[in-house]
């Protein structure tokens, strides 16, 4: 503000004061802002200080809680600047900060001190942590500690720019543990070395043991073979009753001794770990029924009925070790026969569960024998242990059988046990898995359709056997009626007048009215005079005398236990023959009962001399001419030269077998080199699933199972040969296996009866040859016997050679031919042994079982030869007498 008439100086001063006042206000404002900034900075510094103090406290706490000793030392003098609690504890300090200012390496051994200093220097130069250094340090109380020290330089921190950090780890306990482990490891190495030496010694001992067992097996079996063979020959000579008793006692004792030797050798082989298992295809039903058939005779001799139950719906086409499975089952059934004096023994097979790859089975052997007490059961499967171990026990044995069975079952992946009560029988069982041959593995019989709806009368007093037969009939869609006695059967026939039975199955041995009496009554009934009858007989054949057999018309005998396949074959055969026969007179030939007469020529392709003789005689008795060739190649050459209406082709022949020959014949027919049509019927006794399919696939038209009867052959001829008056075959358009062979391909033809106890041959088999119509029975039988005597030793030598060289295929072919020869002359036990040898040959492995079977065959053969030579001598005398009467010409 400017006042009027004011002093200019005053005015100037006032203006100056105003400017200064403005400046002062500006300065106050700036100072205020600066003060506020300082205040904020002071607050930030205070906060930073607090944070640093907290961080320091945290770091101090972190260092002190760290389990490893940590030191911060100066360089180059190594004075301790900082130490955590672990370091103070390691050094044995009693107060805090006691290590500050001391030399960090004062208590470290001199040699290790240099290593630490070197590591420190490298850390300073490289500015990275150096490798850990191992040092030994002595604490204040004199304890020596083993440490690993890690060194690193502290960089980037001005105050500690010349500092180092040392981190130590106490490895004393770890080193002690390492040293202990090294000591234990050294001890283990010494033990392993000792074990290796012991193992080598054990292997050497095992090899020596195995070699010893092999040597002893040979050395023991050789004289045993001589004892058994010579005793068998002795029994075949003329002996007085006391001498025969002595010879029988020697033979039985030798057989028992051989059985004991086999048990001991098997057990030793298992214990030595030298027993090898195999996995090959087999039929479980055939195996079980085969074991049952093996023990049927000794069971029947004691009056015990032995039965086998293998349900039709089971998957029986499996893979495994059939030899060992048969050994297990044989042992259990053998024990059941031994310890059962009356009643029955039932072998059952049950399916536990299955998937597409394998099936789990349970096999049971149930007997009505003496039973086993609970106190004896726990030790029964131990080696050399019997239920009755006293010196007064009734039953002998080594006690090895069940121990061997247990070990074999476990090796096969199963388990074994028993359920028994003293005085009330036993059930021995074992369970095991078996691989399936196919995802279903069930037997499908395409020919069972012909039995559907037929009605069967079952007459048997044994409920178990009725149940088994009924199950078989149900599986073939057949109806049945069960009669538990002969009286009940006759009442059933009278009561069910409106019902017609198609077939009857009669048990021969029944209380009261037996099977023969029932058969006579049925034959006398006008409604059932032509009813096909199947008689079930015990394996011993007791009670079946020739007068009884000839008193009635018999259709078929089956020995118990009845095989599933044999029952099927018997029924289909009888029903087929019934359709061919005239109801006027049974004993007349089917050929003579027909309106027409067979014509034509048949070529027999067969290398077995006995089979050639029998087949030729049957064909001649049927009014058919025939020629014979010995192999497939000769058959083709013969067909190229001559014309035939039918070929009976054996499947197994030398040079070229029946399958190869048939394929070649069909190939030449397609090329126009051989005439058409030419029916080819397979002759085979194989027991292999799918064999019939192989025959049809090779181009064969029909299938005839060996051994076959004249009636079976007649049925085949009527099917395929031309007939006089028609000029054509009766069923040329149907290419299916014959009813005589319509059973499972694993079966054999059902035998009329099994041989009597102790007989080397079954005379009933020779009766079949004698009864061939139109043949000179004495001359034909003598020819067959001479052929067998001439042919068998050479085939036995071939068996020896095949087993010695391990030729499985040669074993199969030779045993196949010998099986049918033995069956024709009634040497059924010898035929069964050859059948097992053929089965082994099919497996592709020739093992000790084959040698054992061959040894048994060699022991059985002398008795067969002696019996046949006696029959041959008798036949020669008969023919000589006939020649004297002028009824025959002398034999060449």
PDB file of N, CA and C in Angstrom, residues 90-180:
ATOM      1  N   UNK A  90      29.267 -78.807  20.506  1.00  0.00           N
ATOM      2  CA  UNK A  90      30.281 -79.726  20.008  1.00  0.00           C
ATOM      3  C   UNK A  90      31.623 -79.475  20.677  1.00  0.00           C
ATOM      4  N   UNK A  91      31.955 -78.157  20.887  1.00  0.00           N
ATOM      5  CA  UNK A  91      33.241 -77.829  21.498  1.00  0.00           C
ATOM      6  C   UNK A  91      33.241 -78.041  23.007  1.00  0.00           C
ATOM      7  N   UNK A  92      32.066 -78.303  23.598  1.00  0.00           N
ATOM      8  CA  UNK A  92      31.994 -78.513  25.039  1.00  0.00           C
ATOM      9  C   UNK A  92      31.982 -77.225  25.843  1.00  0.00           C
ATOM     10  N   UNK A  93      31.519 -76.087  25.261  1.00  0.00           N
ATOM     11  CA  UNK A  93      31.476 -74.804  25.966  1.00  0.00           C
ATOM     12  C   UNK A  93      30.399 -74.842  27.046  1.00  0.00           C
ATOM     13  N   UNK A  94      30.673 -74.137  28.119  1.00  0.00           N
ATOM     14  CA  UNK A  94      29.716 -74.072  29.231  1.00  0.00           C
ATOM     15  C   UNK A  94      28.959 -72.759  29.246  1.00  0.00           C
ATOM     16  N   UNK A  95      29.465 -71.714  28.571  1.00  0.00           N
ATOM     17  CA  UNK A  95      28.804 -70.404  28.534  1.00  0.00           C
ATOM     18  C   UNK A  95      28.678 -69.950  27.103  1.00  0.00           C
ATOM     19  N   UNK A  96      27.750 -68.981  26.888  1.00  0.00           N
ATOM     20  CA  UNK A  96      27.534 -68.461  25.551  1.00  0.00           C
ATOM     21  C   UNK A  96      28.710 -67.604  25.103  1.00  0.00           C
ATOM     22  N   UNK A  97      28.912 -67.559  23.830  1.00  0.00           N
ATOM     23  CA  UNK A  97      29.963 -66.740  23.199  1.00  0.00           C
ATOM     24  C   UNK A  97      31.354 -67.112  23.696  1.00  0.00           C
ATOM     25  N   UNK A  98      31.496 -68.300  24.222  1.00  0.00           N
ATOM     26  CA  UNK A  98      32.811 -68.710  24.735  1.00  0.00           C
ATOM     27  C   UNK A  98      33.803 -68.932  23.604  1.00  0.00           C
ATOM     28  N   UNK A  99      33.290 -69.242  22.412  1.00  0.00           N
ATOM     29  CA  UNK A  99      34.183 -69.505  21.277  1.00  0.00           C
ATOM     30  C   UNK A  99      34.605 -68.233  20.568  1.00  0.00           C
ATOM     31  N   UNK A 100      33.942 -67.088  20.833  1.00  0.00           N
ATOM     32  CA  UNK A 100      34.246 -65.855  20.102  1.00  0.00           C
ATOM     33  C   UNK A 100      35.696 -65.449  20.398  1.00  0.00           C
ATOM     34  N   UNK A 101      36.457 -65.192  19.330  1.00  0.00           N
ATOM     35  CA  UNK A 101      37.844 -64.762  19.445  1.00  0.00           C
ATOM     36  C   UNK A 101      38.839 -65.890  19.501  1.00  0.00           C
ATOM     37  N   UNK A 102      38.377 -67.140  19.666  1.00  0.00           N
ATOM     38  CA  UNK A 102      39.324 -68.260  19.718  1.00  0.00           C
ATOM     39  C   UNK A 102      39.655 -68.713  18.311  1.00  0.00           C
ATOM     40  N   UNK A 103      40.700 -69.566  18.209  1.00  0.00           N
ATOM     41  CA  UNK A 103      41.096 -70.114  16.910  1.00  0.00           C
ATOM     42  C   UNK A 103      40.148 -71.279  16.568  1.00  0.00           C
ATOM     43  N   UNK A 104      39.568 -71.205  15.393  1.00  0.00           N
ATOM     44  CA  UNK A 104      38.556 -72.192  15.008  1.00  0.00           C
ATOM     45  C   UNK A 104      39.144 -73.587  14.882  1.00  0.00           C
ATOM     46  N   UNK A 105      40.402 -73.712  14.481  1.00  0.00           N
ATOM     47  CA  UNK A 105      40.983 -75.026  14.220  1.00  0.00           C
ATOM     48  C   UNK A 105      41.900 -75.477  15.351  1.00  0.00           C
ATOM     49  N   UNK A 106      41.742 -74.887  16.531  1.00  0.00           N
ATOM     50  CA  UNK A 106      42.654 -75.198  17.628  1.00  0.00           C
ATOM     51  C   UNK A 106      42.575 -76.663  18.035  1.00  0.00           C
ATOM     52  N   UNK A 107      41.392 -77.267  18.012  1.00  0.00           N
ATOM     53  CA  UNK A 107      41.243 -78.640  18.491  1.00  0.00           C
ATOM     54  C   UNK A 107      41.240 -79.663  17.355  1.00  0.00           C
ATOM     55  N   UNK A 108      41.551 -79.196  16.139  1.00  0.00           N
ATOM     56  CA  UNK A 108      41.610 -80.109  15.002  1.00  0.00           C
ATOM     57  C   UNK A 108      43.013 -80.665  14.892  1.00  0.00           C
ATOM     58  N   UNK A 109      43.121 -81.993  14.556  1.00  0.00           N
ATOM     59  CA  UNK A 109      44.439 -82.605  14.418  1.00  0.00           C
ATOM     60  C   UNK A 109      45.224 -81.902  13.317  1.00  0.00           C
ATOM     61  N   UNK A 110      46.557 -81.875  13.531  1.00  0.00           N
ATOM     62  CA  UNK A 110      47.436 -81.103  12.646  1.00  0.00           C
ATOM     63  C   UNK A 110      47.312 -81.519  11.193  1.00  0.00           C
ATOM     64  N   UNK A 111      47.249 -82.829  10.916  1.00  0.00           N
ATOM     65  CA  UNK A 111      47.189 -83.307   9.528  1.00  0.00           C
ATOM     66  C   UNK A 111      45.914 -82.843   8.854  1.00  0.00           C
ATOM     67  N   UNK A 112      44.819 -82.873   9.586  1.00  0.00           N
ATOM     68  CA  UNK A 112      43.541 -82.446   9.007  1.00  0.00           C
ATOM     69  C   UNK A 112      43.462 -80.934   8.896  1.00  0.00           C
ATOM     70  N   UNK A 113      44.226 -80.216   9.778  1.00  0.00           N
ATOM     71  CA  UNK A 113      44.178 -78.761   9.776  1.00  0.00           C
ATOM     72  C   UNK A 113      44.649 -78.213   8.432  1.00  0.00           C
ATOM     73  N   UNK A 114      45.680 -78.841   7.877  1.00  0.00           N
ATOM     74  CA  UNK A 114      46.203 -78.383   6.591  1.00  0.00           C
ATOM     75  C   UNK A 114      45.161 -78.578   5.488  1.00  0.00           C
ATOM     76  N   UNK A 115      44.421 -79.660   5.554  1.00  0.00           N
ATOM     77  CA  UNK A 115      43.387 -79.917   4.539  1.00  0.00           C
ATOM     78  C   UNK A 115      42.288 -78.859   4.619  1.00  0.00           C
ATOM     79  N   UNK A 116      41.940 -78.452   5.858  1.00  0.00           N
ATOM     80  CA  UNK A 116      40.903 -77.439   6.017  1.00  0.00           C
ATOM     81  C   UNK A 116      41.382 -76.104   5.470  1.00  0.00           C
ATOM     82  N   UNK A 117      42.634 -75.728   5.799  1.00  0.00           N
ATOM     83  CA  UNK A 117      43.180 -74.462   5.309  1.00  0.00           C
ATOM     84  C   UNK A 117      43.251 -74.451   3.788  1.00  0.00           C
ATOM     85  N   UNK A 118      43.610 -75.603   3.212  1.00  0.00           N
ATOM     86  CA  UNK A 118      43.669 -75.687   1.753  1.00  0.00           C
ATOM     87  C   UNK A 118      42.271 -75.507   1.157  1.00  0.00           C
ATOM     88  N   UNK A 119      41.290 -76.120   1.786  1.00  0.00           N
ATOM     89  CA  UNK A 119      39.913 -75.966   1.306  1.00  0.00           C
ATOM     90  C   UNK A 119      39.445 -74.526   1.444  1.00  0.00           C
ATOM     91  N   UNK A 120      39.843 -73.846   2.575  1.00  0.00           N
ATOM     92  CA  UNK A 120      39.504 -72.432   2.763  1.00  0.00           C
ATOM     93  C   UNK A 120      40.106 -71.575   1.653  1.00  0.00           C
ATOM     94  N   UNK A 121      41.371 -71.827   1.344  1.00  0.00           N
ATOM     95  CA  UNK A 121      42.040 -71.031   0.308  1.00  0.00           C
ATOM     96  C   UNK A 121      41.364 -71.221  -1.043  1.00  0.00           C
ATOM     97  N   UNK A 122      40.995 -72.468  -1.379  1.00  0.00           N
ATOM     98  CA  UNK A 122      40.332 -72.716  -2.653  1.00  0.00           C
ATOM     99  C   UNK A 122      38.968 -72.043  -2.686  1.00  0.00           C
ATOM    100  N   UNK A 123      38.293 -72.007  -1.558  1.00  0.00           N
ATOM    101  CA  UNK A 123      36.976 -71.358  -1.508  1.00  0.00           C
ATOM    102  C   UNK A 123      37.100 -69.858  -1.723  1.00  0.00           C
ATOM    103  N   UNK A 124      38.181 -69.253  -1.180  1.00  0.00           N
ATOM    104  CA  UNK A 124      38.384 -67.817  -1.363  1.00  0.00           C
ATOM    105  C   UNK A 124      38.667 -67.505  -2.818  1.00  0.00           C
ATOM    106  N   UNK A 125      39.504 -68.354  -3.443  1.00  0.00           N
ATOM    107  CA  UNK A 125      39.886 -68.095  -4.819  1.00  0.00           C
ATOM    108  C   UNK A 125      38.699 -68.296  -5.762  1.00  0.00           C
ATOM    109  N   UNK A 126      37.995 -69.409  -5.570  1.00  0.00           N
ATOM    110  CA  UNK A 126      36.908 -69.752  -6.509  1.00  0.00           C
ATOM    111  C   UNK A 126      35.585 -69.132  -6.150  1.00  0.00           C
ATOM    112  N   UNK A 127      35.494 -68.592  -4.925  1.00  0.00           N
ATOM    113  CA  UNK A 127      34.262 -67.979  -4.428  1.00  0.00           C
ATOM    114  C   UNK A 127      33.077 -68.948  -4.461  1.00  0.00           C
ATOM    115  N   UNK A 128      33.366 -70.243  -4.411  1.00  0.00           N
ATOM    116  CA  UNK A 128      32.315 -71.257  -4.280  1.00  0.00           C
ATOM    117  C   UNK A 128      32.724 -72.197  -3.157  1.00  0.00           C
ATOM    118  N   UNK A 129      31.760 -72.938  -2.660  1.00  0.00           N
ATOM    119  CA  UNK A 129      32.046 -73.857  -1.557  1.00  0.00           C
ATOM    120  C   UNK A 129      32.973 -74.961  -2.030  1.00  0.00           C
ATOM    121  N   UNK A 130      33.934 -75.292  -1.208  1.00  0.00           N
ATOM    122  CA  UNK A 130      34.868 -76.352  -1.530  1.00  0.00           C
ATOM    123  C   UNK A 130      34.329 -77.720  -1.145  1.00  0.00           C
ATOM    124  N   UNK A 131      35.064 -78.753  -1.503  1.00  0.00           N
ATOM    125  CA  UNK A 131      34.671 -80.113  -1.151  1.00  0.00           C
ATOM    126  C   UNK A 131      34.782 -80.310   0.356  1.00  0.00           C
ATOM    127  N   UNK A 132      33.927 -81.137   0.925  1.00  0.00           N
ATOM    128  CA  UNK A 132      34.017 -81.373   2.371  1.00  0.00           C
ATOM    129  C   UNK A 132      35.337 -82.035   2.739  1.00  0.00           C
ATOM    130  N   UNK A 133      35.811 -81.666   3.920  1.00  0.00           N
ATOM    131  CA  UNK A 133      37.080 -82.187   4.419  1.00  0.00           C
ATOM    132  C   UNK A 133      36.800 -82.992   5.691  1.00  0.00           C
ATOM    133  N   UNK A 134      37.336 -84.188   5.723  1.00  0.00           N
ATOM    134  CA  UNK A 134      37.165 -85.013   6.906  1.00  0.00           C
ATOM    135  C   UNK A 134      38.234 -84.694   7.939  1.00  0.00           C
ATOM    136  N   UNK A 135      37.819 -84.373   9.180  1.00  0.00           N
ATOM    137  CA  UNK A 135      38.780 -84.036  10.237  1.00  0.00           C
ATOM    138  C   UNK A 135      38.393 -84.777  11.503  1.00  0.00           C
ATOM    139  N   UNK A 136      39.407 -84.931  12.356  1.00  0.00           N
ATOM    140  CA  UNK A 136      39.195 -85.510  13.684  1.00  0.00           C
ATOM    141  C   UNK A 136      39.422 -84.404  14.708  1.00  0.00           C
ATOM    142  N   UNK A 137      38.450 -84.191  15.593  1.00  0.00           N
ATOM    143  CA  UNK A 137      38.535 -83.119  16.579  1.00  0.00           C
ATOM    144  C   UNK A 137      38.358 -83.703  17.975  1.00  0.00           C
ATOM    145  N   UNK A 138      39.174 -83.158  18.906  1.00  0.00           N
ATOM    146  CA  UNK A 138      39.083 -83.606  20.289  1.00  0.00           C
ATOM    147  C   UNK A 138      38.351 -82.550  21.098  1.00  0.00           C
ATOM    148  N   UNK A 139      37.324 -82.914  21.762  1.00  0.00           N
ATOM    149  CA  UNK A 139      36.550 -81.988  22.584  1.00  0.00           C
ATOM    150  C   UNK A 139      37.273 -81.748  23.915  1.00  0.00           C
ATOM    151  N   UNK A 140      36.700 -80.818  24.727  1.00  0.00           N
ATOM    152  CA  UNK A 140      37.323 -80.494  26.004  1.00  0.00           C
ATOM    153  C   UNK A 140      37.397 -81.697  26.945  1.00  0.00           C
ATOM    154  N   UNK A 141      36.419 -82.561  26.868  1.00  0.00           N
ATOM    155  CA  UNK A 141      36.426 -83.723  27.760  1.00  0.00           C
ATOM    156  C   UNK A 141      37.231 -84.880  27.184  1.00  0.00           C
ATOM    157  N   UNK A 142      37.965 -84.617  26.078  1.00  0.00           N
ATOM    158  CA  UNK A 142      38.870 -85.616  25.530  1.00  0.00           C
ATOM    159  C   UNK A 142      38.246 -86.556  24.517  1.00  0.00           C
ATOM    160  N   UNK A 143      36.948 -86.411  24.215  1.00  0.00           N
ATOM    161  CA  UNK A 143      36.297 -87.291  23.240  1.00  0.00           C
ATOM    162  C   UNK A 143      36.696 -86.889  21.831  1.00  0.00           C
ATOM    163  N   UNK A 144      36.975 -87.891  21.016  1.00  0.00           N
ATOM    164  CA  UNK A 144      37.381 -87.650  19.637  1.00  0.00           C
ATOM    165  C   UNK A 144      36.151 -87.785  18.751  1.00  0.00           C
ATOM    166  N   UNK A 145      35.887 -86.753  17.957  1.00  0.00           N
ATOM    167  CA  UNK A 145      34.766 -86.766  17.020  1.00  0.00           C
ATOM    168  C   UNK A 145      35.277 -86.727  15.589  1.00  0.00           C
ATOM    169  N   UNK A 146      34.575 -87.461  14.712  1.00  0.00           N
ATOM    170  CA  UNK A 146      34.906 -87.451  13.287  1.00  0.00           C
ATOM    171  C   UNK A 146      33.932 -86.506  12.594  1.00  0.00           C
ATOM    172  N   UNK A 147      34.505 -85.441  11.951  1.00  0.00           N
ATOM    173  CA  UNK A 147      33.675 -84.418  11.341  1.00  0.00           C
ATOM    174  C   UNK A 147      33.934 -84.333   9.842  1.00  0.00           C
ATOM    175  N   UNK A 148      32.892 -83.832   9.144  1.00  0.00           N
ATOM    176  CA  UNK A 148      33.050 -83.421   7.749  1.00  0.00           C
ATOM    177  C   UNK A 148      32.791 -81.922   7.714  1.00  0.00           C
ATOM    178  N   UNK A 149      33.792 -81.132   7.261  1.00  0.00           N
ATOM    179  CA  UNK A 149      33.718 -79.679   7.309  1.00  0.00           C
ATOM    180  C   UNK A 149      33.571 -79.135   5.901  1.00  0.00           C
ATOM    181  N   UNK A 150      32.537 -78.257   5.725  1.00  0.00           N
ATOM    182  CA  UNK A 150      32.321 -77.573   4.458  1.00  0.00           C
ATOM    183  C   UNK A 150      32.755 -76.112   4.621  1.00  0.00           C
ATOM    184  N   UNK A 151      33.578 -75.590   3.720  1.00  0.00           N
ATOM    185  CA  UNK A 151      34.126 -74.230   3.808  1.00  0.00           C
ATOM    186  C   UNK A 151      33.603 -73.380   2.649  1.00  0.00           C
ATOM    187  N   UNK A 152      33.308 -72.103   2.951  1.00  0.00           N
ATOM    188  CA  UNK A 152      32.876 -71.165   1.910  1.00  0.00           C
ATOM    189  C   UNK A 152      33.254 -69.742   2.323  1.00  0.00           C
ATOM    190  N   UNK A 153      33.636 -68.896   1.336  1.00  0.00           N
ATOM    191  CA  UNK A 153      33.976 -67.492   1.605  1.00  0.00           C
ATOM    192  C   UNK A 153      32.704 -66.665   1.608  1.00  0.00           C
ATOM    193  N   UNK A 154      32.677 -65.670   2.494  1.00  0.00           N
ATOM    194  CA  UNK A 154      31.537 -64.740   2.553  1.00  0.00           C
ATOM    195  C   UNK A 154      31.896 -63.537   1.697  1.00  0.00           C
ATOM    196  N   UNK A 155      31.127 -63.295   0.657  1.00  0.00           N
ATOM    197  CA  UNK A 155      31.392 -62.191  -0.271  1.00  0.00           C
ATOM    198  C   UNK A 155      30.170 -61.298  -0.345  1.00  0.00           C
ATOM    199  N   UNK A 156      30.427 -59.990  -0.747  1.00  0.00           N
ATOM    200  CA  UNK A 156      29.325 -59.064  -0.945  1.00  0.00           C
ATOM    201  C   UNK A 156      28.822 -58.429   0.324  1.00  0.00           C
ATOM    202  N   UNK A 157      29.432 -58.729   1.443  1.00  0.00           N
ATOM    203  CA  UNK A 157      29.046 -58.127   2.736  1.00  0.00           C
ATOM    204  C   UNK A 157      30.274 -57.385   3.248  1.00  0.00           C
ATOM    205  N   UNK A 158      30.162 -56.051   3.326  1.00  0.00           N
ATOM    206  CA  UNK A 158      31.370 -55.248   3.604  1.00  0.00           C
ATOM    207  C   UNK A 158      31.992 -55.587   4.941  1.00  0.00           C
ATOM    208  N   UNK A 159      31.141 -55.694   5.967  1.00  0.00           N
ATOM    209  CA  UNK A 159      31.705 -55.939   7.299  1.00  0.00           C
ATOM    210  C   UNK A 159      32.401 -57.280   7.376  1.00  0.00           C
ATOM    211  N   UNK A 160      31.830 -58.274   6.649  1.00  0.00           N
ATOM    212  CA  UNK A 160      32.392 -59.634   6.696  1.00  0.00           C
ATOM    213  C   UNK A 160      33.085 -59.995   5.383  1.00  0.00           C
ATOM    214  N   UNK A 161      33.589 -58.970   4.719  1.00  0.00           N
ATOM    215  CA  UNK A 161      34.222 -59.225   3.429  1.00  0.00           C
ATOM    216  C   UNK A 161      35.383 -60.182   3.564  1.00  0.00           C
ATOM    217  N   UNK A 162      36.044 -60.169   4.705  1.00  0.00           N
ATOM    218  CA  UNK A 162      37.205 -61.048   4.890  1.00  0.00           C
ATOM    219  C   UNK A 162      36.877 -62.171   5.862  1.00  0.00           C
ATOM    220  N   UNK A 163      35.637 -62.671   5.779  1.00  0.00           N
ATOM    221  CA  UNK A 163      35.217 -63.749   6.676  1.00  0.00           C
ATOM    222  C   UNK A 163      34.991 -65.033   5.894  1.00  0.00           C
ATOM    223  N   UNK A 164      34.961 -66.186   6.666  1.00  0.00           N
ATOM    224  CA  UNK A 164      34.676 -67.521   6.102  1.00  0.00           C
ATOM    225  C   UNK A 164      33.599 -68.170   6.972  1.00  0.00           C
ATOM    226  N   UNK A 165      32.834 -69.016   6.356  1.00  0.00           N
ATOM    227  CA  UNK A 165      31.849 -69.786   7.109  1.00  0.00           C
ATOM    228  C   UNK A 165      32.232 -71.257   7.053  1.00  0.00           C
ATOM    229  N   UNK A 166      32.221 -71.868   8.225  1.00  0.00           N
ATOM    230  CA  UNK A 166      32.532 -73.302   8.333  1.00  0.00           C
ATOM    231  C   UNK A 166      31.288 -74.020   8.863  1.00  0.00           C
ATOM    232  N   UNK A 167      30.865 -75.036   8.140  1.00  0.00           N
ATOM    233  CA  UNK A 167      29.724 -75.863   8.566  1.00  0.00           C
ATOM    234  C   UNK A 167      30.241 -77.283   8.772  1.00  0.00           C
ATOM    235  N   UNK A 168      30.094 -77.777   9.972  1.00  0.00           N
ATOM    236  CA  UNK A 168      30.611 -79.104  10.305  1.00  0.00           C
ATOM    237  C   UNK A 168      29.458 -80.095  10.488  1.00  0.00           C
ATOM    238  N   UNK A 169      29.724 -81.347  10.168  1.00  0.00           N
ATOM    239  CA  UNK A 169      28.741 -82.418  10.370  1.00  0.00           C
ATOM    240  C   UNK A 169      29.418 -83.560  11.110  1.00  0.00           C
ATOM    241  N   UNK A 170      28.839 -83.932  12.242  1.00  0.00           N
ATOM    242  CA  UNK A 170      29.394 -85.015  13.046  1.00  0.00           C
ATOM    243  C   UNK A 170      28.999 -86.338  12.405  1.00  0.00           C
ATOM    244  N   UNK A 171      29.959 -87.045  11.828  1.00  0.00           N
ATOM    245  CA  UNK A 171      29.693 -88.315  11.139  1.00  0.00           C
ATOM    246  C   UNK A 171      30.261 -89.485  11.931  1.00  0.00           C
ATOM    247  N   UNK A 172      30.498 -89.291  13.201  1.00  0.00           N
ATOM    248  CA  UNK A 172      31.077 -90.366  14.015  1.00  0.00           C
ATOM    249  C   UNK A 172      30.155 -91.587  14.042  1.00  0.00           C
ATOM    250  N   UNK A 173      28.841 -91.355  14.310  1.00  0.00           N
ATOM    251  CA  UNK A 173      27.900 -92.473  14.371  1.00  0.00           C
ATOM    252  C   UNK A 173      27.750 -93.138  13.006  1.00  0.00           C
ATOM    253  N   UNK A 174      27.703 -92.298  11.963  1.00  0.00           N
ATOM    254  CA  UNK A 174      27.571 -92.843  10.613  1.00  0.00           C
ATOM    255  C   UNK A 174      28.772 -93.715  10.255  1.00  0.00           C
ATOM    256  N   UNK A 175      29.966 -93.211  10.581  1.00  0.00           N
ATOM    257  CA  UNK A 175      31.161 -94.002  10.282  1.00  0.00           C
ATOM    258  C   UNK A 175      31.188 -95.291  11.080  1.00  0.00           C
ATOM    259  N   UNK A 176      30.694 -95.199  12.334  1.00  0.00           N
ATOM    260  CA  UNK A 176      30.643 -96.426  13.136  1.00  0.00           C
ATOM    261  C   UNK A 176      29.691 -97.437  12.504  1.00  0.00           C
ATOM    262  N   UNK A 177      28.547 -96.912  12.013  1.00  0.00           N
ATOM    263  CA  UNK A 177      27.609 -97.813  11.352  1.00  0.00           C
ATOM    264  C   UNK A 177      28.193 -98.382  10.071  1.00  0.00           C
ATOM    265  N   UNK A 178      28.908 -97.521   9.317  1.00  0.00           N
ATOM    266  CA  UNK A 178      29.540 -98.009   8.093  1.00  0.00           C
ATOM    267  C   UNK A 178      30.560 -99.091   8.404  1.00  0.00           C
ATOM    268  N   UNK A 179      31.342 -98.850   9.437  1.00  0.00           N
ATOM    269  CA  UNK A 179      32.329 -99.850   9.824  1.00  0.00           C
ATOM    270  C   UNK A 179      31.658-101.151  10.252  1.00  0.00           C
ATOM    271  N   UNK A 180      30.515-101.005  10.981  1.00  0.00           N
ATOM    272  CA  UNK A 180      29.793-102.210  11.398  1.00  0.00           C
ATOM    273  C   UNK A 180      29.228-102.938  10.184  1.00  0.00           C
TER     274      UNK A 180
END
